[in-house]
Amino acid sequence: MLRHELVHIRRGHLLLKLLLTAACAVHWFNPFVHLMVRWAQRDIELACDAEVVQGTDAELRGQYSRAILAAAGGGSGPRLSVRFQSPKKALKLRFQTIFDTASKRKGRGGLLLLIACTVASGVFVSCGVNHSSAADGLIPPSNNTTYHASNVQWQKLLECKTDYVGDNSKVVHAVDLLPLPGGAVRDSVSLQTKEQPYGFTIHYSTEQDLTQQAIAAFDRACYNNAIVLFSLIGNADRITVELRNSTYVYPFSYTRETVEQAFGRDVRELANDQDFFGLVSRTLLSPTEIQP
């Protein structure tokens, strides 16, 4: 246990964790940054474990694993702590790594590459926002609706906040206030309120033949919309989207669990006057178009 902490100190892991926390703070509404930070923190622990057990026998590796398991039930520590607490999957991966006697030399390079990608993505996100019309407070429209984050639309969206999927008028109104790739038309919204998982399906149609790029753009736009909808609709567990053209129906599905894992928090906490403006601005900032 002591050697584990000494490895953290010698390698400067507290400073790395501070850098990762800063990346999350600056790009709080970017789920990809949260995922990369989580992966980086995982690799920090794996690299530390590998050095601690290097050259030890199976008995000592077992004792070390039991120490980690015993510490895992000790509750959550401070944000910058290098304590042992880990989710079940992370613990399983750590134990597999501890008892794997193969060389771990590639782990350090992978960790450095992951951290570099985290920092670089933050730079690119910042550059993209500054280069767009975000400087004027505009969320570019993609369904012939004007979105202005500084006054009307985000406030109208916040007025749609409800605890229940069954609140049909607010759910549908929120859906219609959200931007979509040009070329898609909403047909209907069907609610699932009888049993869990509660949610709804949004049906869209287009007359265009869709390329893989267009489908990916639509998926990305719907995922961003789903983040906002999950923040507004209290008991929504799943949002399904179907895009129909003349030959095929393309299904997309988004869950609250996936979104909140990416954000690292309950997104319903963001549906308030202080935080919702930022959520809408950062989530719906990038317009996309369906191209034939």
CSV table of C-alpha atoms in Angstrom, one decimal, residues 158-264:
chain,number,residue,atom,x,y,z
A,158,LEU,CA,-36.4,25.5,-19.8
A,159,GLU,CA,-40.2,26.2,-19.6
A,160,CYS,CA,-40.7,22.7,-21.0
A,161,LYS,CA,-39.1,21.1,-17.9
A,162,THR,CA,-41.3,18.4,-16.4
A,163,ASP,CA,-40.9,15.4,-14.1
A,164,TYR,CA,-42.9,13.0,-16.4
A,165,VAL,CA,-42.6,11.7,-19.9
A,166,GLY,CA,-46.4,11.6,-19.9
A,167,ASP,CA,-46.6,15.4,-20.0
A,168,ASN,CA,-47.2,15.2,-23.7
A,169,SER,CA,-47.5,18.9,-24.5
A,170,LYS,CA,-44.1,19.9,-22.8
A,171,VAL,CA,-42.3,16.9,-24.2
A,172,VAL,CA,-43.4,17.5,-27.8
A,173,HIS,CA,-42.8,21.3,-27.5
A,174,ALA,CA,-39.2,20.6,-26.3
A,175,VAL,CA,-38.6,18.3,-29.2
A,176,ASP,CA,-39.8,20.9,-31.7
A,177,LEU,CA,-37.6,23.6,-30.1
A,178,LEU,CA,-34.4,21.6,-30.7
A,179,PRO,CA,-32.5,22.0,-34.0
A,180,LEU,CA,-32.0,19.1,-36.5
A,181,PRO,CA,-30.0,18.5,-39.6
A,182,GLY,CA,-31.6,20.2,-42.5
A,183,GLY,CA,-33.7,17.9,-44.6
A,184,ALA,CA,-35.4,16.0,-41.8
A,185,VAL,CA,-39.1,16.6,-40.9
A,186,ARG,CA,-40.7,15.5,-37.7
A,187,ASP,CA,-43.7,13.2,-38.2
A,188,SER,CA,-44.9,12.1,-34.7
A,189,VAL,CA,-43.8,11.5,-31.1
A,190,SER,CA,-44.9,8.3,-29.4
A,191,LEU,CA,-44.7,8.1,-25.6
A,192,GLN,CA,-43.8,5.0,-23.5
A,193,THR,CA,-45.3,5.6,-20.1
A,194,LYS,CA,-46.8,2.2,-19.1
A,195,GLU,CA,-43.6,0.5,-17.8
A,196,GLN,CA,-39.9,1.2,-17.4
A,197,PRO,CA,-37.8,2.2,-19.1
A,198,TYR,CA,-39.9,5.3,-19.6
A,199,GLY,CA,-39.2,7.2,-22.7
A,200,PHE,CA,-40.5,8.2,-26.1
A,201,THR,CA,-39.8,7.7,-29.8
A,202,ILE,CA,-39.4,10.6,-32.2
A,203,HIS,CA,-40.3,9.8,-35.8
A,204,TYR,CA,-38.6,11.8,-38.6
A,205,SER,CA,-38.7,11.5,-42.4
A,206,THR,CA,-36.7,12.7,-45.3
A,207,GLU,CA,-37.0,12.3,-49.1
A,208,GLN,CA,-33.3,12.1,-49.6
A,209,ASP,CA,-31.1,9.1,-50.1
A,210,LEU,CA,-28.7,9.1,-47.1
A,211,THR,CA,-24.9,8.5,-47.2
A,212,GLN,CA,-23.0,7.1,-44.2
A,213,GLN,CA,-21.8,10.6,-43.5
A,214,ALA,CA,-25.3,12.0,-43.4
A,215,ILE,CA,-26.5,9.2,-41.1
A,216,ALA,CA,-23.6,9.9,-38.7
A,217,ALA,CA,-24.4,13.6,-38.7
A,218,PHE,CA,-28.0,12.9,-37.9
A,219,ASP,CA,-27.0,10.6,-35.1
A,220,ARG,CA,-24.7,13.2,-33.6
A,221,ALA,CA,-27.3,15.9,-33.7
A,222,CYS,CA,-29.9,13.6,-32.1
A,223,TYR,CA,-27.5,12.6,-29.4
A,224,ASN,CA,-26.9,16.3,-28.6
A,225,ASN,CA,-30.6,16.9,-28.5
A,226,ALA,CA,-31.1,13.9,-26.2
A,227,ILE,CA,-28.7,15.4,-23.7
A,228,VAL,CA,-30.9,18.4,-23.4
A,229,LEU,CA,-34.1,16.4,-23.3
A,230,PHE,CA,-32.7,14.1,-20.5
A,231,SER,CA,-32.0,17.3,-18.5
A,232,LEU,CA,-35.5,18.5,-18.9
A,233,ILE,CA,-37.7,15.4,-18.6
A,234,GLY,CA,-37.2,13.9,-15.1
A,235,ASN,CA,-38.2,10.3,-15.6
A,236,ALA,CA,-37.1,9.8,-19.2
A,237,ASP,CA,-34.8,6.7,-19.3
A,238,ARG,CA,-34.6,6.2,-23.0
A,239,ILE,CA,-35.0,8.3,-26.2
A,240,THR,CA,-35.4,6.5,-29.5
A,241,VAL,CA,-35.3,8.3,-32.9
A,242,GLU,CA,-36.4,6.8,-36.2
A,243,LEU,CA,-35.4,8.4,-39.5
A,244,ARG,CA,-37.4,7.1,-42.5
A,245,ASN,CA,-36.7,7.6,-46.1
A,246,SER,CA,-38.2,6.0,-49.2
A,247,THR,CA,-36.3,2.7,-48.7
A,248,TYR,CA,-35.3,2.3,-45.1
A,249,VAL,CA,-35.9,3.2,-41.4
A,250,TYR,CA,-32.8,4.1,-39.5
A,251,PRO,CA,-33.2,3.6,-35.7
A,252,PHE,CA,-31.1,5.4,-33.1
A,253,SER,CA,-31.3,5.0,-29.3
A,254,TYR,CA,-29.9,7.0,-26.4
A,255,THR,CA,-30.1,6.2,-22.7
A,256,ARG,CA,-29.9,8.4,-19.6
A,257,GLU,CA,-27.3,6.0,-18.2
A,258,THR,CA,-24.9,6.5,-21.1
A,259,VAL,CA,-25.3,10.3,-21.1
A,260,GLU,CA,-24.8,10.6,-17.4
A,261,GLN,CA,-21.8,8.3,-17.4
A,262,ALA,CA,-20.2,10.6,-20.0
A,263,PHE,CA,-21.0,13.7,-18.0
A,264,GLY,CA,-20.2,12.2,-14.7
